[in-house]
Coordinates of C-alpha atoms and ligand atoms in Angstrom, one line a residue:
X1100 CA 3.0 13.2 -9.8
X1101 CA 6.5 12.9 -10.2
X1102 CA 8.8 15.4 -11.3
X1103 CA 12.0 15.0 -12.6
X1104 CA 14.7 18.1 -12.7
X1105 CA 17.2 16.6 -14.8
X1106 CA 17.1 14.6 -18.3
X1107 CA 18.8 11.0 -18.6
X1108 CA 19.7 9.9 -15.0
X1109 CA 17.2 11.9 -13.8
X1110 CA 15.0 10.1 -15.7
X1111 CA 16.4 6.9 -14.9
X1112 CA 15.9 7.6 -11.2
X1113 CA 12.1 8.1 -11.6
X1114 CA 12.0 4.7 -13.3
X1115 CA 12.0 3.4 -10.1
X1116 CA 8.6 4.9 -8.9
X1117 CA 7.1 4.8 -11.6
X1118 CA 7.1 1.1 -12.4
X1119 CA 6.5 0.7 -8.6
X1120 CA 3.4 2.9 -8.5
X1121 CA 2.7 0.6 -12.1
X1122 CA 2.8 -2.5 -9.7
X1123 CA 0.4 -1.3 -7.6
X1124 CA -2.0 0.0 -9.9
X1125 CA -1.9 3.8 -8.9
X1126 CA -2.0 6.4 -10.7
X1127 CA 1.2 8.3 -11.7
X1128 CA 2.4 10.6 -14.4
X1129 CA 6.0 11.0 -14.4
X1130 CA 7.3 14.4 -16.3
X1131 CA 11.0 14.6 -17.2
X1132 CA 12.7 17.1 -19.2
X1133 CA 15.2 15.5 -22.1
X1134 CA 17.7 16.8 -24.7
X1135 CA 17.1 19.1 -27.1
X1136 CA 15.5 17.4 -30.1
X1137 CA 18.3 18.4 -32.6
X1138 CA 21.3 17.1 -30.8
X1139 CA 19.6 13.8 -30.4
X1140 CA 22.3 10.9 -31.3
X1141 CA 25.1 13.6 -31.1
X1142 CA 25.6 12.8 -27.4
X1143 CA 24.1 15.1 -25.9
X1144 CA 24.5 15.9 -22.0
X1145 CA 22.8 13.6 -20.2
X1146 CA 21.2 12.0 -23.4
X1147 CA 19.0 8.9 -22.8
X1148 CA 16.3 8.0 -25.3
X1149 CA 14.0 8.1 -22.3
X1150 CA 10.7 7.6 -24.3
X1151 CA 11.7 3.9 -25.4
X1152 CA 13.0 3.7 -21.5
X1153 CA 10.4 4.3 -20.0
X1154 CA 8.0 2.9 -21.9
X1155 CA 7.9 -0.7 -20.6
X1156 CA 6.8 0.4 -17.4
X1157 CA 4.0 2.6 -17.9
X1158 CA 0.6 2.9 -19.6
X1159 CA 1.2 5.5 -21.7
X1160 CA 4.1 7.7 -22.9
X1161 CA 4.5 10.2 -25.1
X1162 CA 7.1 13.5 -26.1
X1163 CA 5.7 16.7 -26.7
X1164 CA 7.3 18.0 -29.8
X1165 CA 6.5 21.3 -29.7
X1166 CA 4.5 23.5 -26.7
X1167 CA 1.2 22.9 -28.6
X1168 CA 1.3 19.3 -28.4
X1169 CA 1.5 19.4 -24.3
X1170 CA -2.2 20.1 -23.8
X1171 CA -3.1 17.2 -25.4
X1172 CA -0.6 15.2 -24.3
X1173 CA -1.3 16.2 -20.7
X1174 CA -5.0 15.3 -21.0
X1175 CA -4.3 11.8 -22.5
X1176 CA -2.0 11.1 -19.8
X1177 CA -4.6 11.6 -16.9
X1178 CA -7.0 9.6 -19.0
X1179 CA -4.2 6.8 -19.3
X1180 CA -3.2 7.2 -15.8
X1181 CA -6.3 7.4 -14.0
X1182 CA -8.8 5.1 -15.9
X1183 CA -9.8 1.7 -16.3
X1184 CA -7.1 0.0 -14.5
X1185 CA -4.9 2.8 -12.8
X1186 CA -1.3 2.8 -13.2
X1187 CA 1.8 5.2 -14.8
X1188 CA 2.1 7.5 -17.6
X1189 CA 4.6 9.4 -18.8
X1190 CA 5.5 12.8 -20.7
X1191 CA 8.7 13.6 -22.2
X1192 CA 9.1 17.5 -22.1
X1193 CA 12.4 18.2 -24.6
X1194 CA 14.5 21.0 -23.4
X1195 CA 13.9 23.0 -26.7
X1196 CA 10.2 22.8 -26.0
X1197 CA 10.8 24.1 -22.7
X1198 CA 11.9 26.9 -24.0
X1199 CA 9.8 27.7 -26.4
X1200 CA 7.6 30.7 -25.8
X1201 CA 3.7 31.4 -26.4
X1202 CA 1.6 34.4 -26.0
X1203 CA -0.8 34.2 -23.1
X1204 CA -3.7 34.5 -25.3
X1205 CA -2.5 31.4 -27.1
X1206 CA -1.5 29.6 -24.1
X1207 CA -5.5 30.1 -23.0
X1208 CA -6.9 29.2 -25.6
X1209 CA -4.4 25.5 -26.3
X1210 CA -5.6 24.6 -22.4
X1211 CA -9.2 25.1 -23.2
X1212 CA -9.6 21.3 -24.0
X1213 CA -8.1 20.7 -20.8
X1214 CA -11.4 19.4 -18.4
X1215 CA -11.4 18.9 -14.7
X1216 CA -11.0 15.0 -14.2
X1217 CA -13.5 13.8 -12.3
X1218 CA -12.9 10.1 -10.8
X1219 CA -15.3 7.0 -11.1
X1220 CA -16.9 7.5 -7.3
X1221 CA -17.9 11.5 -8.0
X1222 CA -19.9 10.1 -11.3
X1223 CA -23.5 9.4 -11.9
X1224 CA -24.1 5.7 -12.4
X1225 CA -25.2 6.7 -15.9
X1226 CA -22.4 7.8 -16.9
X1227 CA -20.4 5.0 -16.0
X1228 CA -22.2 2.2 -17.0
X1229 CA -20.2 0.6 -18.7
X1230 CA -18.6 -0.1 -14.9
X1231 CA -21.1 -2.6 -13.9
X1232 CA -21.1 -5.9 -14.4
X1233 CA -24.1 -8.0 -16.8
X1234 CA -27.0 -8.7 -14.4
X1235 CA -27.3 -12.5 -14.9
X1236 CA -23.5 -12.7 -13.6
X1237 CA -24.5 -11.0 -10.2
X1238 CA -27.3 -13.5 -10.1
X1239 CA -25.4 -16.1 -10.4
X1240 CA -22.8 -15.1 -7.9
X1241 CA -25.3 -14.3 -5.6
X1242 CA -26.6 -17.8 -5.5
X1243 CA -23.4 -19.3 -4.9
X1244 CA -22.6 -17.0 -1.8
X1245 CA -26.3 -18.3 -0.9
X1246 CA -25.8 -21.6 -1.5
X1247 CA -22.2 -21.9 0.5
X1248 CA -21.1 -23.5 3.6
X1249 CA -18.3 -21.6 4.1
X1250 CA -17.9 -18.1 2.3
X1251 CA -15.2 -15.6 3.1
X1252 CA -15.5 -12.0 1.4
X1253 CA -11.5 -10.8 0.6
X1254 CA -11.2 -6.9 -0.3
X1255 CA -7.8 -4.8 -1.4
X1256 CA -6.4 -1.7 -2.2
X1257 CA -8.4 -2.0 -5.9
X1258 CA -11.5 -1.7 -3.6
X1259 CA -10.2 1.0 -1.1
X1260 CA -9.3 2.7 -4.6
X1261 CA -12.8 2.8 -5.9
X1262 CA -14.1 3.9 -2.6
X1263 CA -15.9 1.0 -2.3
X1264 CA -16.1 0.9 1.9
X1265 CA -19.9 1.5 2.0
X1266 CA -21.0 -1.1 -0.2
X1267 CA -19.0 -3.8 1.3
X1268 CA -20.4 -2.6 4.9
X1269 CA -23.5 -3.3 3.9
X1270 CA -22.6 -6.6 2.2
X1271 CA -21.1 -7.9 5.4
X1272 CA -23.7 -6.2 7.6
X1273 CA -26.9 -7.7 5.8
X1274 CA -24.8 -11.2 5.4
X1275 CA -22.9 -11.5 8.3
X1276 CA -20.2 -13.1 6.1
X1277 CA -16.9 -13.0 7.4
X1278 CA -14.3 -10.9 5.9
X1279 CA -10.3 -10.8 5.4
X1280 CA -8.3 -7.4 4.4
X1281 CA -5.3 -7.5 2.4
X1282 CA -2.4 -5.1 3.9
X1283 CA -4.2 -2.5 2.1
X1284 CA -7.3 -3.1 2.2
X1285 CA -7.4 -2.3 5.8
X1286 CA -9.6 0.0 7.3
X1287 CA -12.2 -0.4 4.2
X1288 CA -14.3 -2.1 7.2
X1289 CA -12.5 -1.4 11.2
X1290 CA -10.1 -4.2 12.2
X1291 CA -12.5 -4.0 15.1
X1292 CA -15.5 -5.3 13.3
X1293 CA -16.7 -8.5 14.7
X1294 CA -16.9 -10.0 11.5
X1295 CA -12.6 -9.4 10.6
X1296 CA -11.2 -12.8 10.1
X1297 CA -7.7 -11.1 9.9
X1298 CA -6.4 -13.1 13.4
X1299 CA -8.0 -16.4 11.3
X1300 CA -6.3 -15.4 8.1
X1301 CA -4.8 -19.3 7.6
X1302 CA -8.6 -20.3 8.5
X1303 CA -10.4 -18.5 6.8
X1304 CA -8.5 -19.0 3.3
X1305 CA -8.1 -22.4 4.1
X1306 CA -11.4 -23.3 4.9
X1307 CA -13.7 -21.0 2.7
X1308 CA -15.7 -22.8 0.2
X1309 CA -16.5 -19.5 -1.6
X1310 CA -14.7 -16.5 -1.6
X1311 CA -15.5 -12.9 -3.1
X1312 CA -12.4 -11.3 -4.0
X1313 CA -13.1 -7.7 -4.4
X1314 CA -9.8 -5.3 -6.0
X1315 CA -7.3 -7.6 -5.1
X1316 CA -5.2 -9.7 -7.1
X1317 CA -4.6 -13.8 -6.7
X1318 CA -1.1 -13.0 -6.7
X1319 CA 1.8 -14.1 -4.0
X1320 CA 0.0 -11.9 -1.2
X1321 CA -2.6 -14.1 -1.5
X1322 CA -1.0 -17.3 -2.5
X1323 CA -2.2 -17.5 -5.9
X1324 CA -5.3 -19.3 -4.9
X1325 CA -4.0 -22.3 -5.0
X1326 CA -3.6 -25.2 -2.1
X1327 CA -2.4 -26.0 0.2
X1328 CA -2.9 -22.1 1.8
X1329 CA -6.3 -22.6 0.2
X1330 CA -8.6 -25.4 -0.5
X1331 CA -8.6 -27.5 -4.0
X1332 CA -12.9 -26.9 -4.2
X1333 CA -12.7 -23.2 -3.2
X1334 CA -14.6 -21.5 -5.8
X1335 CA -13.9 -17.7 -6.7
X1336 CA -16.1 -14.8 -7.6
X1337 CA -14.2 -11.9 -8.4
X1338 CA -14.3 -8.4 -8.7
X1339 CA -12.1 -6.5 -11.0
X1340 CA -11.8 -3.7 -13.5
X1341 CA -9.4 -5.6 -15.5
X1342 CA -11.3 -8.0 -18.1
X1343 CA -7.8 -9.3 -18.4
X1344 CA -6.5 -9.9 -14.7
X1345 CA -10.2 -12.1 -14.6
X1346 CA -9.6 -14.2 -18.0
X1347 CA -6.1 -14.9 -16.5
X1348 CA -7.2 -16.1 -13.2
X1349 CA -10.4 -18.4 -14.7
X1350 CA -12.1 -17.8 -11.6
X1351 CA -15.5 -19.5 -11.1
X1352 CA -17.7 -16.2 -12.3
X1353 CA -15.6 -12.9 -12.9
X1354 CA -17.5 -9.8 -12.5
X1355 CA -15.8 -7.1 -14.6
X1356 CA -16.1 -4.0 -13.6
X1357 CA -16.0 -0.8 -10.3
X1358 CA -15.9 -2.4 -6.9
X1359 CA -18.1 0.3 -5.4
X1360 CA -20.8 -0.2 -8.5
X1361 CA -20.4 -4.2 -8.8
X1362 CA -21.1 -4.5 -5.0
X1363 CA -23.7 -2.2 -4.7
X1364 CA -25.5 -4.2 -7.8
X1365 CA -24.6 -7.4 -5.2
X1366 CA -26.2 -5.7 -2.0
X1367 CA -29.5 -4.8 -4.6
X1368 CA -29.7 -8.1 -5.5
X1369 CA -29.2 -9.7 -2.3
X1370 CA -31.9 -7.2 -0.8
X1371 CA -34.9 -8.8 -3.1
X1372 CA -34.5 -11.7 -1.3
X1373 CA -32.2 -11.9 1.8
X1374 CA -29.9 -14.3 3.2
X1375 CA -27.4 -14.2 6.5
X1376 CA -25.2 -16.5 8.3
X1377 CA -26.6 -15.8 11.7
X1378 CA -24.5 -15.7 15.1
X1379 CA -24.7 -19.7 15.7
X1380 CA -23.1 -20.7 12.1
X1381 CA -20.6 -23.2 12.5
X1382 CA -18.3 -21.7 10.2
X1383 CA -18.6 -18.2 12.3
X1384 CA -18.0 -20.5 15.1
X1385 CA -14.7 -21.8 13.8
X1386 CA -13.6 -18.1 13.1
X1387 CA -14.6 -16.5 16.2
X1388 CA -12.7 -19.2 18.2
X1389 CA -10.0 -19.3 16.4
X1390 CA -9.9 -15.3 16.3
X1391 CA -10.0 -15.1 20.2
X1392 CA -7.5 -18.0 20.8
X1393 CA -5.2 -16.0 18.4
X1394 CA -5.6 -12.5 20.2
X1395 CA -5.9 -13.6 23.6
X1396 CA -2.2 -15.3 22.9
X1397 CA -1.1 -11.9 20.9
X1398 CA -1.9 -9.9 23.9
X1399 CA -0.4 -11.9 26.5
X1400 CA 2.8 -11.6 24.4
X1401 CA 2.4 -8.2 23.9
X1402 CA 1.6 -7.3 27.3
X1403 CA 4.8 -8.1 28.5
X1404 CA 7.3 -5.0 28.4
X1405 CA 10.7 -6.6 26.9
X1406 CA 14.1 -5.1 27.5
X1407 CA 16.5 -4.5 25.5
X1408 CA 12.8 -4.5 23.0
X1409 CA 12.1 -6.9 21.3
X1410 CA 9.3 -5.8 18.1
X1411 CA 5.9 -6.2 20.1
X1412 CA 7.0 -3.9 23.4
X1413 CA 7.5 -0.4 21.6
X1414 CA 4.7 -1.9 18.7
X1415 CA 2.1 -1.9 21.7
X1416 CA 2.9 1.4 22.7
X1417 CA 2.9 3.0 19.2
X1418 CA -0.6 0.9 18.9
X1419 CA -2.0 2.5 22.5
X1420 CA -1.0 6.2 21.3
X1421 CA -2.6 5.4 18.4
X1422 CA -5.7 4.3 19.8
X1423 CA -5.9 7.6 21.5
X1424 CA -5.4 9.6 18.6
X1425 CA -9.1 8.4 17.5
X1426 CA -10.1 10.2 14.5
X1427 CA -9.3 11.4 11.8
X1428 CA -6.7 8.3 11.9
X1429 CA -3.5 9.2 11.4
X1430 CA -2.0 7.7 7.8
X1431 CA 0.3 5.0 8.6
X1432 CA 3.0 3.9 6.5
X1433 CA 5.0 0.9 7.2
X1434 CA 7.6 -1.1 5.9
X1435 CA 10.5 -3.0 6.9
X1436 CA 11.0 -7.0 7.0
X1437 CA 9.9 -7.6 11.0
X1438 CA 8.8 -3.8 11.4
X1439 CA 6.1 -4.6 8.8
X1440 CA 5.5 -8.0 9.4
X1441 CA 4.9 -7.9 13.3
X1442 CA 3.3 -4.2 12.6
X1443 CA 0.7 -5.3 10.3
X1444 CA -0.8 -8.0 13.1
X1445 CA -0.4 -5.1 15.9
X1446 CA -1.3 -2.0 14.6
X1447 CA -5.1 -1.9 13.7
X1448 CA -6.4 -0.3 10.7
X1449 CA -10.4 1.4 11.3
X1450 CA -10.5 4.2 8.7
X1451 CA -10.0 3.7 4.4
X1452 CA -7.3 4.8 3.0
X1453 CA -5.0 5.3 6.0
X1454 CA -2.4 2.1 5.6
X1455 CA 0.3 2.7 3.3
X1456 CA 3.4 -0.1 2.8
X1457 CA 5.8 -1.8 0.4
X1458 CA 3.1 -3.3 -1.6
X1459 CA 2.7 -5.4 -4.4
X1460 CA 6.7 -5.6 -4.8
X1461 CA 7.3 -5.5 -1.3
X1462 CA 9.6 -2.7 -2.3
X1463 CA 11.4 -1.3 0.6
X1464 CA 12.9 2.5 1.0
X1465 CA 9.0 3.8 -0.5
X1466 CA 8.1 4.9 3.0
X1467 CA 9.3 8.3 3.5
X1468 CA 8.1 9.3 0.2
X1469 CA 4.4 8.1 0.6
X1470 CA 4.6 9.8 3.7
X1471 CA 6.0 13.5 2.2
X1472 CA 2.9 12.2 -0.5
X1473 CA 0.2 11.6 2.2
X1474 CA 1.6 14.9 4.2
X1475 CA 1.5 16.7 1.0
X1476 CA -2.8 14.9 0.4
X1477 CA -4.1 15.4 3.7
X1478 CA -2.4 18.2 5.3
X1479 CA -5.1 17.8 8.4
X1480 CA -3.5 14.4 9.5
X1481 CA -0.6 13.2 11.6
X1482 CA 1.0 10.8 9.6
X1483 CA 3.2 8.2 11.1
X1484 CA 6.2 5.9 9.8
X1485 CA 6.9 2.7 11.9
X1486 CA 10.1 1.6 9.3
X1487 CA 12.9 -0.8 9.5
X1488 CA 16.3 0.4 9.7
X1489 CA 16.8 -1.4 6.8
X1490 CA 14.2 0.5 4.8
X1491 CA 14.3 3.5 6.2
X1492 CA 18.7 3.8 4.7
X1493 CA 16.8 3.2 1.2
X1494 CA 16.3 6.8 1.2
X1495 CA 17.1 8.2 4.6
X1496 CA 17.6 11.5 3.8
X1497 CA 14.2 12.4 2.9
X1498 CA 14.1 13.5 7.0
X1499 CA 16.0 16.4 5.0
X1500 CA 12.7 16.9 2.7
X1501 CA 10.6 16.2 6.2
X1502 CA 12.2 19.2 8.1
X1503 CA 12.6 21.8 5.7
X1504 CA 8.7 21.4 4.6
X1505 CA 7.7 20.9 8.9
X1506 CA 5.6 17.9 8.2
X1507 CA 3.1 16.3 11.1
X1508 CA 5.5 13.6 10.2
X1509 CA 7.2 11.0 12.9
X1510 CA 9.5 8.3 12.0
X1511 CA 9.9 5.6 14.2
X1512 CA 13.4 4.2 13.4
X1513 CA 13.5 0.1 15.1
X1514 CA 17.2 0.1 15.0
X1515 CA 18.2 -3.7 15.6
X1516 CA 21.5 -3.1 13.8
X1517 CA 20.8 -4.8 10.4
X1518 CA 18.0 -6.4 7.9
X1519 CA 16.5 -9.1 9.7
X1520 CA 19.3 -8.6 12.9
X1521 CA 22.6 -7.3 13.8
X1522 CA 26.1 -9.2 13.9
X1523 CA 24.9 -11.9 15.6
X1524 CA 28.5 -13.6 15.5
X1525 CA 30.2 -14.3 18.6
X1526 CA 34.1 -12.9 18.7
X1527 CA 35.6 -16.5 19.3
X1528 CA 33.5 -17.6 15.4
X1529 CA 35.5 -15.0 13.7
X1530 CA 38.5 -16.2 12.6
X1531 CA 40.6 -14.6 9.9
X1532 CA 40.6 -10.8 8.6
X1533 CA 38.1 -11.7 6.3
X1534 CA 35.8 -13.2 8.8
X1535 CA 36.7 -9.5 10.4
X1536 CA 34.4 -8.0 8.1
X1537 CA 31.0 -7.1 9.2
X1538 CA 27.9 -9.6 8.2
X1539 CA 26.7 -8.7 5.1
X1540 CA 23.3 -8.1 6.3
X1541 CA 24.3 -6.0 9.9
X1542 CA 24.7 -1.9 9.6
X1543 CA 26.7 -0.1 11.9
X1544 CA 25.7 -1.4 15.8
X1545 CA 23.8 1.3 18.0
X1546 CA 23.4 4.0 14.7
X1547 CA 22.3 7.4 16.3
X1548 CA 19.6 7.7 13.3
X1549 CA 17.5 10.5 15.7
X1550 CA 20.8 12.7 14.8
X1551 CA 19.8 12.7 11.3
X1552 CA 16.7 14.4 11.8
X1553 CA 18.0 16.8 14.3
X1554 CA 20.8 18.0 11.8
X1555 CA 18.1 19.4 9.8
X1556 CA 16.4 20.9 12.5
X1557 CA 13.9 19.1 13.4
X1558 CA 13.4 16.9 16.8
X1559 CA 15.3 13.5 17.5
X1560 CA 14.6 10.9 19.8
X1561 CA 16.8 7.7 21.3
X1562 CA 15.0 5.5 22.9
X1563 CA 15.8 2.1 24.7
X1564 CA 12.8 1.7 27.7
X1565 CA 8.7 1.7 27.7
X1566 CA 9.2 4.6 29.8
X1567 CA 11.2 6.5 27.1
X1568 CA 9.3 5.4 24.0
X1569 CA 6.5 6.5 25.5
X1570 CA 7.3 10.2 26.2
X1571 CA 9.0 10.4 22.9
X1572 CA 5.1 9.2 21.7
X1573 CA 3.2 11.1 23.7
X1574 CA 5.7 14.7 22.9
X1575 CA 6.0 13.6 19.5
X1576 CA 2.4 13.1 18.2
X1577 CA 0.9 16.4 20.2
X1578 CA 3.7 18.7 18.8
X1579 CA 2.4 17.3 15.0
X1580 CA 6.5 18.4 13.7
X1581 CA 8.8 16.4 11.9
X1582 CA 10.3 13.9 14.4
X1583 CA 12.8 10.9 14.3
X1584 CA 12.8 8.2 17.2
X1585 CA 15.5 5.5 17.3
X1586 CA 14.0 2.5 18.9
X1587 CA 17.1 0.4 20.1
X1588 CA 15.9 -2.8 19.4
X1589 CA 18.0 -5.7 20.4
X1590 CA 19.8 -7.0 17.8
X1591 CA 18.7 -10.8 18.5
X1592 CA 15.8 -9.8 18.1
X1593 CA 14.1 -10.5 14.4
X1594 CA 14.0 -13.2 11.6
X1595 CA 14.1 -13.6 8.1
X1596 CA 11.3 -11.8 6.6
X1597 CA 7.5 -12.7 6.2
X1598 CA 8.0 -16.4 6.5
X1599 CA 8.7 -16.3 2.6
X1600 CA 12.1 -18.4 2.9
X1601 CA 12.7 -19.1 -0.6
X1602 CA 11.2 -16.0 -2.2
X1603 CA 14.1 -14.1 -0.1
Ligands
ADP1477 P1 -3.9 -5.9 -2.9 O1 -2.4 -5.6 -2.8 O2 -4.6 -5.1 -1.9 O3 -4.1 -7.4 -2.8 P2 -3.8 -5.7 -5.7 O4 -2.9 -4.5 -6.0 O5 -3.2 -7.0 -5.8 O6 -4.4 -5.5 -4.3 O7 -5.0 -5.7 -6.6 C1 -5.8 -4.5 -6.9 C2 -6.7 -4.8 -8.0 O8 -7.7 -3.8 -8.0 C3 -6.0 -4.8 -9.4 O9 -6.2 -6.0 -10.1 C4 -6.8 -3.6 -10.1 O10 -7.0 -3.9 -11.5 C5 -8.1 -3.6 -9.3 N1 -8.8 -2.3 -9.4 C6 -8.2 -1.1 -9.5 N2 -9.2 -0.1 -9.5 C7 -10.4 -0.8 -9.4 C8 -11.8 -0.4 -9.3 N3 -12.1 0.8 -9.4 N4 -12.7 -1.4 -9.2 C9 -12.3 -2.7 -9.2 N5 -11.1 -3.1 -9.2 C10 -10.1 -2.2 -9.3

C-alpha cells in the first residue's frame, strides 16, 4: 500500500513505485488525496489531473466522487490489484470528499460489501478452477519433458508469488530434472539442492533442449529465449497466468494458468506413469561438473581475505553470519551494480520469499523501502540490506524512517566511492579546471555513510578489515536494531554493471 500525504507532487512522487511495483507484477494500490473537485481547472494548489496521470501505469484507477463511492471503489481495486496478473491500482481520494462526513451507522452499513480477500493459494481448487490449465495441454507437456535429452525446469518470482515451492519440490524430486532460479525465484527450492543449476546458469540455458518456465517472463533477465544464450531447437513449455504474456512469447505449448495448481496437475500426471533422469544422466553429468568446477574456483577466490576489500571478502563474511542465522532466514534485499551482481552468486537463497532486489527494471534506490515493507510484513525476521553506495543515495534517508520505527534492519553500505568505482584518475591525467571536476560517476571519497544512521539514533559502523566487518556482523545481527555499516571498499575495485555493456 502506498500512501500519499499530499495531492499533485505528491502524487507524482508515488508514480515512481507504483509503475515499478507494475513491472514486477505485485500488487499495489496507491491512495492520494487531490484538489477539491470544484476548483478543478482554476489552478488549484498543487492541482494535477492525477487520474489521467496515473493511469498509464496501473491496472485500475478510479476517483471517489463522493464518500459512498469509496467502498466500492476500494473493493474493485483489491480485485484489480491482486487478481489474475498482480500489479497497481489506484484511488483518487478528492479533498472535498475527505471531508465529507457520515454517520457511523451509515459508514457500517456502505462497508458491508466490503469481504475479506482471500488469495489464490488459501482457495479450494473448486473455486478456482478456472486457474488450471486444459488436461490435454499437461499431457502434452508431460511427454515432451519425457521425451527430452536435455530438460531444465526455470521458476520466478510469478511462482514464489503463487506459493508454488511444494509443487515444484516434488516435480524436481520425482524427476530429478535440473533446475535454475531467477534472482527471485530463489529459495522456492534451497540453493543448496543438488539439483540447482544456478553455478551452470550459461549451461544449462545453453544446452537445455526443453525448458519449463514456470512465473517468469522471457524477458532481458532471461535473454529473451533467443540464441546464442540459448539454443535455436530449445523448445518451451510455459507457465503463466497471463493468456497474453503466452500468445506473445509463442512458446511450444503455453499452459495458462496458477503455478502452484498447473504444477501440481504436472506432478498428477507425471505420477500415473513416472519418469526420472537418474544420477548417471549425461546431461546431470555436464551440470554437476560444471557446477563443482564453478564453486570450487568461487571459493578459492573467496577464501582469500582482500585488503583494502575487494566485493567477495566482506560478501563471504555477510554469507557465513548468514549461514548461522539458520532459520527463519533473514529477508534479504540487495541491490547495487557489483553489490548485486557479485551478491546474487555469493549469498545463497534456501527459504521462499526471502530475496528482494531491483527487479524487472533493475531499478536502483527500491532497497530501503522493501526493507521498511518486509520489516513492516514479517516483524519476526531480521532483515538485511547488502546495497551499493550508489543505490543506497537513491533514498538514503530512509535510515531516518529505520530508526525512528527500531527496525531488525542492518544496512551494509559497500562504499567504493562511486557507481561502478571511485575517481580512478591519476593527478598527473587531469589537466585543466574542468578536468578538476570530479568523474561523473565517483561520490565523495571515503563518505562516513555509518554517521547517517547514527544521527538518528541508531548504531553506525566503519569498517575497513575481516576483523572489523565481522564484529560489526556478529553485534549487529544479535542486537536485531537499526544498524548502518560502511564497508570501505577499495575504490579500484568494481566494473561496469551486470556484463550488460550496451544496455548501460
Ligand atoms: P522473474 O523476474 O522472476 O523472471 P517475472 O517478473 O519476469 O519473473 O515474471 C513473473 C511472471 O509470473 C509474470 O509474467 C506474471 O504474469 C506471472 N505470474 C504472476 N502470478 C502468477 C501466478 N499466480 N501463477 C503463474 N504465473 C504468475
Amino acid at each position: 500500500m502506498l500512501r500519499n500525504f499530499t495531492t499533485g507532487p505528491g502524487c507524482v512522487n508515488g508514480l515512481a513505485g507504483v509503475s515499478n511495483a507494475m513491472i514486477n507484477t505485485w500488487p499495489v494500490i496507491m491512495i492520494s488525496g487531490s484538489s477539491v473537485q470544484a476548483d478543478i481547472g482554476k489552478g488549484d494548489f498543487q492541482e494535477l489531473d492525477q487520474l489521467e496521470s496515473v493511469k498509464p501505469f496501473v491496472k485500475f484507477a478510479a476517483k471517489a466522487k463522493t464518500v459512498e463511492d469509496i467502498p466500492r471503489i476500494v473493493k474493485e481495486a483489491i480485485a484489480a490489484a491482486a487478481g489474475q496478473r498482480p500489479g497497481a491500482a489506484y484511488i483518487d481520494l478528492p479533498s472535498d470528499v475527505l471531508h465529507e462526513v457520515i454517520s457511523e451507522e451509515q459508514a457500517e452499513k456502505l462497508l458491508e460489501i466490503i469481504e475479506k480477500y482471500v488469495p489464490i493459494w488459501e482457495q479450494p481448487l473448486s473455486e478456482v478452477k478456472e486457474l488450471a490449465a486444459p488436461s490435454g495441454d499437461i499431457e502434452r507437456a508431460v511427454s515432451l519433458l519425457r521425451n527430452a535429452q536435455r530438460p531444465l525446469l526455470v521458476f520466478g518470482k510469478g511462482a514464489a508469488y503463487a506459493r508454488a515451492e511444494e509443487a515444484l519440490h516434488d516435480f524436481v524430486n520425482v524427476t530429478g530434472i535440473p533446475f535454475l532460479p531467477t534472482p527471485m525465484g530463489k529459495g522456492l527450492i534451497s540453493d543448496a539442492h543438488p539439483l540447482c543449476a544456478s553455478a551452470a546458469r550459461s549451461v544449462a540455458i545453453g544446452q537445455c533442449d526443453v525448458a519449463l518456465v514456470v512465473g517468469a517472463r522471457l524477458n532481458w533477465l532471461l535473454h529473451f529465449g533467443e540464441p546464442p544464450r540459448w539454443s535455436k531447437d530449445v523448445k518451451f513449455i510455459l507457465i503463466d497466468i497471463c493468456k497474453e504474456e503466452i500468445e506473445f512469447r509463442i512458446p511450444e505449448i503455453g499452459l495458462v494458468g496458477d503455478a502452484r495448481i498447473v504444477m501440481q496437475q504436472i506432478n498428477l500426471e507425471i505420477k500415473d506413469d513416472p519418469f526420472a533422469l537418474g544420477d548417471k544422466h549425461p546431461w546431470l553429468k555436464t551440470i554437476k561438473d560444471k557446477v563443482s568446477k564453478n564453486v570450487e574456483r568461487m571459493q578459492e577466490s573467496m577464501s582469500k581475505d582482500v585488503v583494502p576489500f575487494n566485493f567477495l571478502t566482506p560478501l563471504r563474511i555477510i554469507k557465513d553470519a548468514l549461514f548461522d542465522i539458520g532459520t527463519p532466514s533473514p529477508i534479504l534485499v540487495s541491490e547495487g551494480a557489483n553489490t548485486m551482481d557479485v551478491g546474487r552468486s555469493v549469498l545463497p537463497q534456501f527459504e521462499p520469499r526471502t530475496r528482494l532486489d531491483a527487479g524487472t527494471w533493475g531499478t536502483m534506490g527500491v532497497g530501503l523501502g522493501y526493507a521498511i515493507a518486509a520489516a513492516t510484513v514479517c516483524p519476526e525476521k531480521l532483515i538485511v540490506a547488502v546495497e551499493g553506495d550508489s543505490a543506497f543515495g537513491f533514498s538514503g534517508l530512509e535510515v531516518e524512517t529505520i530508526a525512528r520505527y527500531g527496525f531488525p534492519i542492518v544496512i551494509f553500505v559497500f562504499n567504493n566511492g562511486g557507481v561502478y568505482g571511485g575517481d580512478r584518475r591519476s593527478p598527473d591525467d587531469i589537466q585543466g579546471p574542468w578536468e578538476a571536476d570530479p568523474a561523473p560517476t565517483s561520490f565523495v571519497p571515503d563518505a562516513k555513510y555509518h554517521i547517517l544512521m547514527e544521527a538518528f539514533g541508531a548504531k553506525g559502523y566503519s569498517v575497513a578489515t575481516p576483523e572489523e566487518l565481522q564484529h560489526a556482523v556478529t553485534e549487529s545481527f544479535a542486537a536485531r536494531k537499526p544498524a548502518l555499516i560502511n564497508v570501505v571498499v577499495d575504490p579500484y575495485a568494481g566494473s561496469e554493471s551486470g556484463r550488460m555493456h550496451h544496455r548501460n
